[in-house]
Short mmCIF file of C-alpha atoms (C1' of nucleotides) in Angstrom, two decimals:
data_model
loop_
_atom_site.label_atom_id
_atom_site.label_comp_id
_atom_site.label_asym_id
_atom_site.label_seq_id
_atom_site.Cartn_x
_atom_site.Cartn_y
_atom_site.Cartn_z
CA UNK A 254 105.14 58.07 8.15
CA UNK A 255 103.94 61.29 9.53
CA UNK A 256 105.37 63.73 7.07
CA UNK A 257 104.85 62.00 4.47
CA UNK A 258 105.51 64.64 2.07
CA UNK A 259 103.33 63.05 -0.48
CA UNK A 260 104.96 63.79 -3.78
CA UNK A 261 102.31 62.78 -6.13
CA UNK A 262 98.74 62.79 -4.69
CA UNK A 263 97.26 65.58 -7.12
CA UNK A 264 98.83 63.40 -9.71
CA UNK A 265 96.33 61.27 -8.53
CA UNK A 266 93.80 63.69 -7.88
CA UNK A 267 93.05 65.22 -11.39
CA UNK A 268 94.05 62.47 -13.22
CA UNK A 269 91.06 62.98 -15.55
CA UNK A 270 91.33 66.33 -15.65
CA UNK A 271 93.76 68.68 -17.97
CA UNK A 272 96.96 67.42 -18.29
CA UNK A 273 98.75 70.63 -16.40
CA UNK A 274 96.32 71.78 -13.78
CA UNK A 275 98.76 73.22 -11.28
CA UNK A 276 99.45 76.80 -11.35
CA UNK A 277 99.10 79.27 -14.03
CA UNK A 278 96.64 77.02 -15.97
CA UNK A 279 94.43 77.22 -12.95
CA UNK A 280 95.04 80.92 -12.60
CA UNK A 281 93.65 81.72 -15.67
CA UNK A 282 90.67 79.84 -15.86
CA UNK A 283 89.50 81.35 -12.70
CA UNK A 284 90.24 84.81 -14.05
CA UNK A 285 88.51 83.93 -16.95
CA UNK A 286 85.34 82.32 -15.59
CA UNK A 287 85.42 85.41 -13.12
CA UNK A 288 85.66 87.99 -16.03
CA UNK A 289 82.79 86.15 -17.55
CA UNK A 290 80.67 86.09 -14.78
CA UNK A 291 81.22 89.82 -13.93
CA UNK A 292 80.61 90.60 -17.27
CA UNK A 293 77.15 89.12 -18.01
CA UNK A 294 75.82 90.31 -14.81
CA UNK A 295 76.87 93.81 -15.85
CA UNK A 296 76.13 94.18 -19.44
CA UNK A 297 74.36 93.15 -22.50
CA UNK A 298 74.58 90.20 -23.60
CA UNK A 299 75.62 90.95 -27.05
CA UNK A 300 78.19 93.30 -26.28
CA UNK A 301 80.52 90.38 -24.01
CA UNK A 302 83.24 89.22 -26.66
CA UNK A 303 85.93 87.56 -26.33
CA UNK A 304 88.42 90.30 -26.52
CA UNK A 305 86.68 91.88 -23.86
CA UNK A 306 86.52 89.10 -21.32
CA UNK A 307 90.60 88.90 -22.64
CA UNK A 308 90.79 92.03 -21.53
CA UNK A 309 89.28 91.69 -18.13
CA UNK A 310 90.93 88.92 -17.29
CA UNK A 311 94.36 90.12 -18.23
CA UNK A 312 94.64 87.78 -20.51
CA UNK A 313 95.22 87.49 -24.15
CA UNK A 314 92.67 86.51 -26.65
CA UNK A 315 94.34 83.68 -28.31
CA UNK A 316 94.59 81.76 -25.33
CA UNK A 317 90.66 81.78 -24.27
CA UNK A 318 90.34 80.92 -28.28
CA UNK A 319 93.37 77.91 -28.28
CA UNK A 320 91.55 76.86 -25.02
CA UNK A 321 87.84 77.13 -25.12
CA UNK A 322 87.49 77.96 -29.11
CA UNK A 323 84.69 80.26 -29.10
CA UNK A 324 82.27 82.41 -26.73
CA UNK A 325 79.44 79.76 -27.34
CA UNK A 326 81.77 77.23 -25.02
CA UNK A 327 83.51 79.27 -22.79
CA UNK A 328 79.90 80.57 -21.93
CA UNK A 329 78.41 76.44 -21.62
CA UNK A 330 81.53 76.00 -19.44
CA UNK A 331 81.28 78.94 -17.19
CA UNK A 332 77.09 77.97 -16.73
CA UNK A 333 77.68 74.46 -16.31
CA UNK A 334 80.01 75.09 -13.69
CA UNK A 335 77.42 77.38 -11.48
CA UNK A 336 74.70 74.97 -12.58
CA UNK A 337 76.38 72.63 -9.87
CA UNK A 338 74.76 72.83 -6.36
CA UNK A 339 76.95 73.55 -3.26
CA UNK A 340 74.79 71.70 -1.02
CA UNK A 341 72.34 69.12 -0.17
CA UNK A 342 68.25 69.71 -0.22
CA UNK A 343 67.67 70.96 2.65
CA UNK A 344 66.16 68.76 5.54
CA UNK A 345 62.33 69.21 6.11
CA UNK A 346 60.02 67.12 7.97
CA UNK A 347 59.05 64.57 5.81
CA UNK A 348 60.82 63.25 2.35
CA UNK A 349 57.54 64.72 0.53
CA UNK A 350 58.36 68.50 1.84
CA UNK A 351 61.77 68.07 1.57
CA UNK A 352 60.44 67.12 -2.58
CA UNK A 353 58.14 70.01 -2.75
CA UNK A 354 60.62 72.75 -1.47
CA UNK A 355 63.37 71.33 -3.77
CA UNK A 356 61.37 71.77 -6.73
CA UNK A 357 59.86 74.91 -5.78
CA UNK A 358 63.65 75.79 -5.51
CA UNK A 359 64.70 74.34 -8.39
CA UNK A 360 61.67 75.91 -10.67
CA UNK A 361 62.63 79.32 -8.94
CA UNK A 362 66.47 79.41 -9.67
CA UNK A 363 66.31 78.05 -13.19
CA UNK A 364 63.70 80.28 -13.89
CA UNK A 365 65.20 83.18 -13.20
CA UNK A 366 66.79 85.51 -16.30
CA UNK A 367 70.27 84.04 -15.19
CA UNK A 368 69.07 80.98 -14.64
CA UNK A 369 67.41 80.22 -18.33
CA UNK A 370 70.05 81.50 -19.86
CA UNK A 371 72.65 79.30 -18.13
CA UNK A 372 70.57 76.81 -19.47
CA UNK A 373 70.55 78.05 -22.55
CA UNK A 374 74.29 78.30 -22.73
CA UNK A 375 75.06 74.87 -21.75
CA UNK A 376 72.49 73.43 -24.54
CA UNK A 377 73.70 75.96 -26.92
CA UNK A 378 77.36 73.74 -27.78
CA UNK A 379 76.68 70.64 -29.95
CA UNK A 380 78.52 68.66 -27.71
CA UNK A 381 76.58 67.76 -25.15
CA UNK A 382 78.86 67.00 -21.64
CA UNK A 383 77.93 70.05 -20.51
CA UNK A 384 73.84 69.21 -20.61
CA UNK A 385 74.28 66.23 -19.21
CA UNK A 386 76.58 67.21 -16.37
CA UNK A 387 73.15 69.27 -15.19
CA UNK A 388 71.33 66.26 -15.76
CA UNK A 389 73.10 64.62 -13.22
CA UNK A 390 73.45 67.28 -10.85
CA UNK A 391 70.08 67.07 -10.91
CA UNK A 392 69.82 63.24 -10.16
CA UNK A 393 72.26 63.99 -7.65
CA UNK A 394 69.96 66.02 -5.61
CA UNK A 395 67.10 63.66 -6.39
CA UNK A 396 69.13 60.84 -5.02
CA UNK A 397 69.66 62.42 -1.89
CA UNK A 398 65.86 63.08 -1.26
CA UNK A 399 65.15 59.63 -2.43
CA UNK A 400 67.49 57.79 0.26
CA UNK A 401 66.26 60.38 3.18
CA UNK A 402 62.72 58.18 2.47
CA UNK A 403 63.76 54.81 2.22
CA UNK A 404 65.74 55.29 5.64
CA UNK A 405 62.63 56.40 7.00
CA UNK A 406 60.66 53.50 5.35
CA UNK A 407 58.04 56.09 3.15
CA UNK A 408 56.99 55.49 0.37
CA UNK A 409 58.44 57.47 -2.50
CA UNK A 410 58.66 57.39 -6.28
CA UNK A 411 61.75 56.40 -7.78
CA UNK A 412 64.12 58.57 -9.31
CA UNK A 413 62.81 58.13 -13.11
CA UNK A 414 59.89 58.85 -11.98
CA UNK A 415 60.72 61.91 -9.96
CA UNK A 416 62.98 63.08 -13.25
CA UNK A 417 60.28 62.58 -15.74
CA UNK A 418 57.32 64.06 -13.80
CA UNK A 419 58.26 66.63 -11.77
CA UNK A 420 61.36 67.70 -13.34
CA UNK A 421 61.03 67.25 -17.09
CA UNK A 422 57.56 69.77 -17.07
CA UNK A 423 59.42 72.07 -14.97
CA UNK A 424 62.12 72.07 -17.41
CA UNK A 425 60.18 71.95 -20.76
CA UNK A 426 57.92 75.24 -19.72
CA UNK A 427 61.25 77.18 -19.00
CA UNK A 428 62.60 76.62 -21.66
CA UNK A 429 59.62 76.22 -24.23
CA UNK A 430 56.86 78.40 -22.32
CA UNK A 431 55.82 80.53 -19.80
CA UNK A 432 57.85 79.79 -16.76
CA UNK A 433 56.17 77.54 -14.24
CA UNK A 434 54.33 79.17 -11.03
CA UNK A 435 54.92 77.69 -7.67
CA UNK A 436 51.26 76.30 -7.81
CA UNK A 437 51.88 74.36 -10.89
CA UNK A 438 55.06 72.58 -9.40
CA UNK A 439 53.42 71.89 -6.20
CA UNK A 440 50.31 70.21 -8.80
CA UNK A 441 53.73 68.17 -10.53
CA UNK A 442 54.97 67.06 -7.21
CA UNK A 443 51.56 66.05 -5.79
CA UNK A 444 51.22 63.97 -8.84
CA UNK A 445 53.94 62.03 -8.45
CA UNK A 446 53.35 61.02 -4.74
CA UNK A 447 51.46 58.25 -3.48
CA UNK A 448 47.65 59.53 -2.32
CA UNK A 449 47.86 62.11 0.44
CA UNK A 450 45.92 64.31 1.89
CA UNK A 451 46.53 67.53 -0.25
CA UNK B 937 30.49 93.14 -56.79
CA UNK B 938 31.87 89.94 -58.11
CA UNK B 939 35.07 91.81 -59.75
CA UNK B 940 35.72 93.42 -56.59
CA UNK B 941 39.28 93.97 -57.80
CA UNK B 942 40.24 94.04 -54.37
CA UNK B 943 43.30 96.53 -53.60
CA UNK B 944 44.44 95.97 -50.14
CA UNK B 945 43.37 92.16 -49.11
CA UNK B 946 46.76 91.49 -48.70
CA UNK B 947 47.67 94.36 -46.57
CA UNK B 948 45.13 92.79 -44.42
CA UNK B 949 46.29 89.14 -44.69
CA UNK B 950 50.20 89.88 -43.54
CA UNK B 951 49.33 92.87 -40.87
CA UNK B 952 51.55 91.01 -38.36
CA UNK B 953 53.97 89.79 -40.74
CA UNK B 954 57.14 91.94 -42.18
CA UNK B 955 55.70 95.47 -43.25
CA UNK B 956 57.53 94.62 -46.44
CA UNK B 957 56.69 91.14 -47.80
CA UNK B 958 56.32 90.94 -51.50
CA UNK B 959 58.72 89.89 -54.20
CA UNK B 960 62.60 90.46 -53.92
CA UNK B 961 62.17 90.70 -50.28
CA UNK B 962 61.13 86.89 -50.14
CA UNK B 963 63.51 85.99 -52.75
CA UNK B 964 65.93 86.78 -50.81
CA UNK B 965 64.62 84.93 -47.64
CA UNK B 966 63.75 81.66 -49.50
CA UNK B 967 67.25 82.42 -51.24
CA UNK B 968 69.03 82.14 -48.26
CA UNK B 969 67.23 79.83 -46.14
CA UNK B 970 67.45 76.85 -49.07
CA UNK B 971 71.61 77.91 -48.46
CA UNK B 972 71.36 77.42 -44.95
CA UNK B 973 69.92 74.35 -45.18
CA UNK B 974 71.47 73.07 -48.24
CA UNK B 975 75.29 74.20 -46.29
CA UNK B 976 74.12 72.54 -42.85
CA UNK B 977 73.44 69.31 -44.52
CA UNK B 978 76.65 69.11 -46.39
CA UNK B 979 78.79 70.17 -44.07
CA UNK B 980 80.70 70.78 -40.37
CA UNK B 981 78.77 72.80 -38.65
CA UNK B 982 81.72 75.05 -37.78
CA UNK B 983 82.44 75.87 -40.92
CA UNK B 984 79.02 77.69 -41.92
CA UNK B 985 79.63 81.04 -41.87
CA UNK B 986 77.82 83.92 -42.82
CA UNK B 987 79.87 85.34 -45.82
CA UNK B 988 79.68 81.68 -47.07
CA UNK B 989 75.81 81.69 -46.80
CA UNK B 990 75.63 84.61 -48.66
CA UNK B 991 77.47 83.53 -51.56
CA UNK B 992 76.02 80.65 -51.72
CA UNK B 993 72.53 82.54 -51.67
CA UNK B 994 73.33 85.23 -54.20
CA UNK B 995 73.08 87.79 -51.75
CA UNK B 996 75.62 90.04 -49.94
CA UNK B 997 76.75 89.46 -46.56
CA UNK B 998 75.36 92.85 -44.58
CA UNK B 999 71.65 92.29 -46.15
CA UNK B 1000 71.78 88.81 -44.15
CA UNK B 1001 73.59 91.08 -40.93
CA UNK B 1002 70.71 93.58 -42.08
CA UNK B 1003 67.80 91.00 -41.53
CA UNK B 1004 69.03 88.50 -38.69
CA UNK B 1005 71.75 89.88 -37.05
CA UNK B 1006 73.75 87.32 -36.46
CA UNK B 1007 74.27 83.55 -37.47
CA UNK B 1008 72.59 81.98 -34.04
CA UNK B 1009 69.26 84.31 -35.11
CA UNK B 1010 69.64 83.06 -38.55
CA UNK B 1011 70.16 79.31 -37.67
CA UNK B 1012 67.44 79.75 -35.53
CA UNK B 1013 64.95 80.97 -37.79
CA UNK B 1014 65.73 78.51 -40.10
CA UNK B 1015 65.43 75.77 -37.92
CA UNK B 1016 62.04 76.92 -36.17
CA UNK B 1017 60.51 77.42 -39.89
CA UNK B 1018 61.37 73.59 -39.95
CA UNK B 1019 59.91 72.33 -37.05
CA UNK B 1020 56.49 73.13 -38.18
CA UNK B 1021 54.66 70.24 -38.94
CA UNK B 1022 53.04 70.15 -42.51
CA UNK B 1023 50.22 67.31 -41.58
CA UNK B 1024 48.08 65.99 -38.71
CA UNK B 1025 48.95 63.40 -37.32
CA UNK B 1026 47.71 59.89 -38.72
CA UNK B 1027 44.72 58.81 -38.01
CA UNK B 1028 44.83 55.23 -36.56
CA UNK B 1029 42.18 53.18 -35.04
CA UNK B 1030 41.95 54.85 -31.87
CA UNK B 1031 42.88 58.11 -30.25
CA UNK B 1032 45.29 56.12 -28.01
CA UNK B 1033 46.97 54.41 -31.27
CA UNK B 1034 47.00 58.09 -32.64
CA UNK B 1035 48.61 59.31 -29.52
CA UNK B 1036 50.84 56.80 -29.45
CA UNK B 1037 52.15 56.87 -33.02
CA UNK B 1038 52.72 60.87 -32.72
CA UNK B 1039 54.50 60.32 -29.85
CA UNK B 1040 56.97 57.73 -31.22
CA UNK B 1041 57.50 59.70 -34.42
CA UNK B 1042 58.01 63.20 -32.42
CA UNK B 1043 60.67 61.64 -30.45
CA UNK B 1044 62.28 59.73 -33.18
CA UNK B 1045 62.15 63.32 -35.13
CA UNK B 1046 63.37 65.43 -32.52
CA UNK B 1047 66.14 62.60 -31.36
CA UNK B 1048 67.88 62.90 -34.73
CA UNK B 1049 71.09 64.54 -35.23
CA UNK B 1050 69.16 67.14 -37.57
CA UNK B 1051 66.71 67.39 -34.71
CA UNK B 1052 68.21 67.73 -31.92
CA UNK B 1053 70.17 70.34 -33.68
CA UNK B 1054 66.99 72.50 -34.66
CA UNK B 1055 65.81 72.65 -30.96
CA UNK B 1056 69.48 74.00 -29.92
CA UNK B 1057 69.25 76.47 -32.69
CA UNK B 1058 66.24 77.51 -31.76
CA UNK B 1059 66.66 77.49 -28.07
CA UNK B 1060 70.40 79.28 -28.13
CA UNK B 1061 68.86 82.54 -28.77
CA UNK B 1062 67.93 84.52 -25.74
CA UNK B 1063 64.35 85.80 -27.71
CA UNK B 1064 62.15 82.84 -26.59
CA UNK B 1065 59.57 83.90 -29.78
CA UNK B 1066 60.31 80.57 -31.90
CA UNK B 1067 60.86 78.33 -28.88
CA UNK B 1068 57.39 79.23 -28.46
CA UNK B 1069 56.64 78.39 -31.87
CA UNK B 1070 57.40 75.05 -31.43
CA UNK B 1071 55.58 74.50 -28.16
CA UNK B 1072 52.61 75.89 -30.21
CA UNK B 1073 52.91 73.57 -33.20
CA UNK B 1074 53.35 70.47 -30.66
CA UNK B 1075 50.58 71.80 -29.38
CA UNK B 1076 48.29 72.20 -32.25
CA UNK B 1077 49.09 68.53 -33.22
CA UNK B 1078 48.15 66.99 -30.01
CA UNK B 1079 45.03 68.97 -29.77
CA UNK B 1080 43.99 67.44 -33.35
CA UNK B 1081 44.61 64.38 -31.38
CA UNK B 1082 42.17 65.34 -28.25
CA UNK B 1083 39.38 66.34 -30.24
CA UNK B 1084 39.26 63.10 -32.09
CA UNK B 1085 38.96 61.43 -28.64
CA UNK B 1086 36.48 63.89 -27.43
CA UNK B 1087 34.08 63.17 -31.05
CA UNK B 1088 33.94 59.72 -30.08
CA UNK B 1089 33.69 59.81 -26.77
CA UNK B 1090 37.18 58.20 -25.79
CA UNK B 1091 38.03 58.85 -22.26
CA UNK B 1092 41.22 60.77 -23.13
CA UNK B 1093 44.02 63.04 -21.07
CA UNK B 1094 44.09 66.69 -21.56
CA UNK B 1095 46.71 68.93 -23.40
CA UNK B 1096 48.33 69.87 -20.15
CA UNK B 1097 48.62 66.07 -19.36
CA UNK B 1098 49.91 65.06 -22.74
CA UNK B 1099 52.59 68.36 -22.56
CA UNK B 1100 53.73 67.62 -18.98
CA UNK B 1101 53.95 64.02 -18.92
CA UNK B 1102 54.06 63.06 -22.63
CA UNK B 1103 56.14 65.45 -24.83
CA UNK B 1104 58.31 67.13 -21.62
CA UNK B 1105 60.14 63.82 -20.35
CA UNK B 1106 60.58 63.48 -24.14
CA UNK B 1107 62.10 66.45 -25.03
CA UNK B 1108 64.20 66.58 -21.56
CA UNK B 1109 65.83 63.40 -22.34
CA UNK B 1110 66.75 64.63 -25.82
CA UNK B 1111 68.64 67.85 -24.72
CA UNK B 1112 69.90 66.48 -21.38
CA UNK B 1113 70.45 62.88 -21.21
CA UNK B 1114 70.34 59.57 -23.80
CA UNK B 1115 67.70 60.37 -26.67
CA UNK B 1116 64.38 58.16 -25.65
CA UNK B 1117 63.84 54.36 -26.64
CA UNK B 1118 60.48 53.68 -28.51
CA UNK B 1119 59.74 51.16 -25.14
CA UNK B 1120 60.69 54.51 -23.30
CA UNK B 1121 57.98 56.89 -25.11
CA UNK B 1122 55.20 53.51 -24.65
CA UNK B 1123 55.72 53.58 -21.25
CA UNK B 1124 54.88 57.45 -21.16
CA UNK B 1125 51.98 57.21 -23.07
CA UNK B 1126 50.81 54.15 -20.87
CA UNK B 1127 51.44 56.24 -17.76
CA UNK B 1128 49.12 59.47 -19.02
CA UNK B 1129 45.98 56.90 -20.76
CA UNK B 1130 43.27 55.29 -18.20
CA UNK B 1131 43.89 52.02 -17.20
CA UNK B 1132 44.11 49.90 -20.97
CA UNK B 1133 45.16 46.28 -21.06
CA UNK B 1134 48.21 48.09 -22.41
"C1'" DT C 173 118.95 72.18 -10.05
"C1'" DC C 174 118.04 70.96 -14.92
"C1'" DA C 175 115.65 69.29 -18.96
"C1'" DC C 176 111.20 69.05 -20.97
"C1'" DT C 177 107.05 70.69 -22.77
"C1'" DA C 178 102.13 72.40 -22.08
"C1'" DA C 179 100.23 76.61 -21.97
"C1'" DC C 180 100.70 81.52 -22.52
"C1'" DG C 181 101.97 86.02 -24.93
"C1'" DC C 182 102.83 88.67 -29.02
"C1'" DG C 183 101.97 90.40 -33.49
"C1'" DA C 184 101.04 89.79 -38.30
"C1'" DA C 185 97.72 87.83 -41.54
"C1'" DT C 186 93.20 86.56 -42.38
"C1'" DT C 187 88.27 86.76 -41.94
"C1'" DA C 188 84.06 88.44 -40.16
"C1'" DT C 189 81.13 92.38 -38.97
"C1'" DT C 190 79.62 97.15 -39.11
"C1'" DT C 191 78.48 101.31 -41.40
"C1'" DG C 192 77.61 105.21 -44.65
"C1'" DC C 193 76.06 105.78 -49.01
"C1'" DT C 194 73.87 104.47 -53.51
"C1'" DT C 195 70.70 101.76 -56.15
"C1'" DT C 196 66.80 98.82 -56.79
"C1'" DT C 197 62.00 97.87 -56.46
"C1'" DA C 198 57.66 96.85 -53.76
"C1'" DT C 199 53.83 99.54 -52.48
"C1'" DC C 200 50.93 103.53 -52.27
"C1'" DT C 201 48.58 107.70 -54.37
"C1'" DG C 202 46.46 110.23 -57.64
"C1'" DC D 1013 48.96 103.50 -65.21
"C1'" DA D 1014 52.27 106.83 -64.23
"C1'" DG D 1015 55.07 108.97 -60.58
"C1'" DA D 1016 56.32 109.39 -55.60
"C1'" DT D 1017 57.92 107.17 -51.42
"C1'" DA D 1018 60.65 104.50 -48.70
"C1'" DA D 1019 61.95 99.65 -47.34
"C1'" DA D 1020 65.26 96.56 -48.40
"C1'" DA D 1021 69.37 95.31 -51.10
"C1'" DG D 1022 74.08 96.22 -52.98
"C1'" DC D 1023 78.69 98.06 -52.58
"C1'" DA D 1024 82.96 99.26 -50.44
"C1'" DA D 1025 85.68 101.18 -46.84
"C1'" DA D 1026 86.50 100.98 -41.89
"C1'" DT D 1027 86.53 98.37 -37.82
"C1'" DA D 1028 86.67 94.32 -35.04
"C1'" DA D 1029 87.23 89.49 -34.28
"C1'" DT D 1030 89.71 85.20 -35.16
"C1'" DT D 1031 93.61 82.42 -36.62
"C1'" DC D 1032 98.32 81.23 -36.75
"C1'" DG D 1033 103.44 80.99 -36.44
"C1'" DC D 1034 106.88 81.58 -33.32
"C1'" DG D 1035 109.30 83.00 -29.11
"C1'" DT D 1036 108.76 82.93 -23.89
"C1'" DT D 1037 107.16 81.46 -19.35
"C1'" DA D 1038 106.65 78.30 -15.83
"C1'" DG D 1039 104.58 73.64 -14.11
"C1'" DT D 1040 106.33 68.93 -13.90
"C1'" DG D 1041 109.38 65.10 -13.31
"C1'" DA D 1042 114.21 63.45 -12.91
#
DNA sequence: TCACTAACGCGAATTATTTGCTTTTATCTG
DNA sequence: CAGATAAAAGCAAATAATTCGCGTTAGTGA
């Protein structure tokens, strides 16, 4: 049947999502995550409260507090939800560049004063979905790479290996350090690839 | 002169610490760290609060709003004072052994619930000072462990090495994914050492 | 269309935080 | 070893954030 007029497929859709997605729910969250966004790019830090972002959002306090609890996890939700990427490494000649320019990438963005502090957000909330929702975002983009050379038959390290070498150092000086320079991600990823020329 | 009487070797000693160190200013430090710690051991995490600390410390609440600010600042302080290592590490029979026992005990350390909570603390605030702490410390530890190597001649990996390939995977696993398996930190520290029987 | 109820709004009660002022006491000077 | 000085602590009132009970709105399924 043609018009089916499917009565149930979100049902199906966001089954493991929040119980009552449709609508106003929706509604707010967006207005909230897009209160909270505006808000951190345009002020200090310590000066975004929840009242505030209530405010902004046209919204009243006690429902960010009955549904996110406190700032610390409204701000790991609103992060974790940018940390996602919204599309694919990008296509270079050869599964090693397409490697090098994603983690140059990757070093860059998380680096960044937003970035780290996303970071910081999502690893700020005890419970730890949120961290390891990047984690596999991460993996995700990996993965990608990591097919593109086993289609063409190169020889590439695995994704464990790609995760512990080249992304683990880029993450640890970010967070723990001095942020890494281009040159010292380029050393991570030629360490992890089998001899070449460079 | 032997009874020198010395009147300002302190001032010297603590020129970089708080302008203000001696007596009740320290009580009141130890005071309330010992009631962070004491409170965060006995109890949800949720339910530490500031005014509560105090209390429990003998002190009143704006002279802890006075000093930290705020309860992540606190928390964090606390927590970085923690992660300082009081010894070097043990002395086995080889620098390898040596590497390879720190490493097993840092990870086991920092995978613990208490652990893994410190690094959050410390990382949650947006001043990066004690997350560089604790690089520093890691660092001072492994270096112990180098320079053993380097007195007897051991062919041995550098700091960098140990940081980026050693103690990084480590520590990403710990905030981002499933804490590290002993077999899991072995097969780092087999990846960064020459070629070894294993 | 109607019943049902999750999620929101409202406002009062509670609790945390800030702030101006006073008191204590570490540190410096003579 | 007295003062003098001022940093840090205490106190209490004012402000702001958070919690909570209860009434209302509006998705959802029949």
């Amino acid at each position: 049947m043609i018009g089916d007029k499917g009565k149930d497929w979100h049902k199906v859709m966001v089954s493991k999502e929040n119980p009552r997605p449709g609508g106003r729910s929706a509604r707010v969250q967006a207005a909230v995550h897009q209160a909270v966004r505006d808000m951190l790019a345009g002020m200090n830090r310590a000066d975004v409260t929840i009242p505030l972002i209530a405010q902004r959002a046209n919204v009243t306090p006690s429902t960010i507090y009955r549904r996110w609890g406190d700032l610390q996890e409204l701000l790991a939700d609103v992060a974790a939800s940018h940390l996602q990427p919204e599309t694919e490494p990008p296509k270079t000649g050869s599964a090693r560049n397409d490697l090098q320019a994603w983690a140059e990438q990757y070093a860059d963005e998380m680096s960044s004063g937003a970035g780290r502090q996303m970071i910081r957000d999502v690893l700020a909330v005890s419970d730890s979905a949120n961290a390891e929702k990047c984690c596999i975002y991460t993996q995700q983009q990996l993965r990608v790479i990591v097919a593109r050379a086993q289609e063409r038959g190169e020889a590439f390290p695995t994704l464990t290996e790609l995760m512990d070498y080249v992304v683990s150092p880029i993450m640890y000086r970010i967070l723990f350090d001095q942020v890494p320079s281009n040159d010292y991600v380029r050393g991570l990823v030629s360490r992890v690839m089998p001899e070449k020329t460079d």
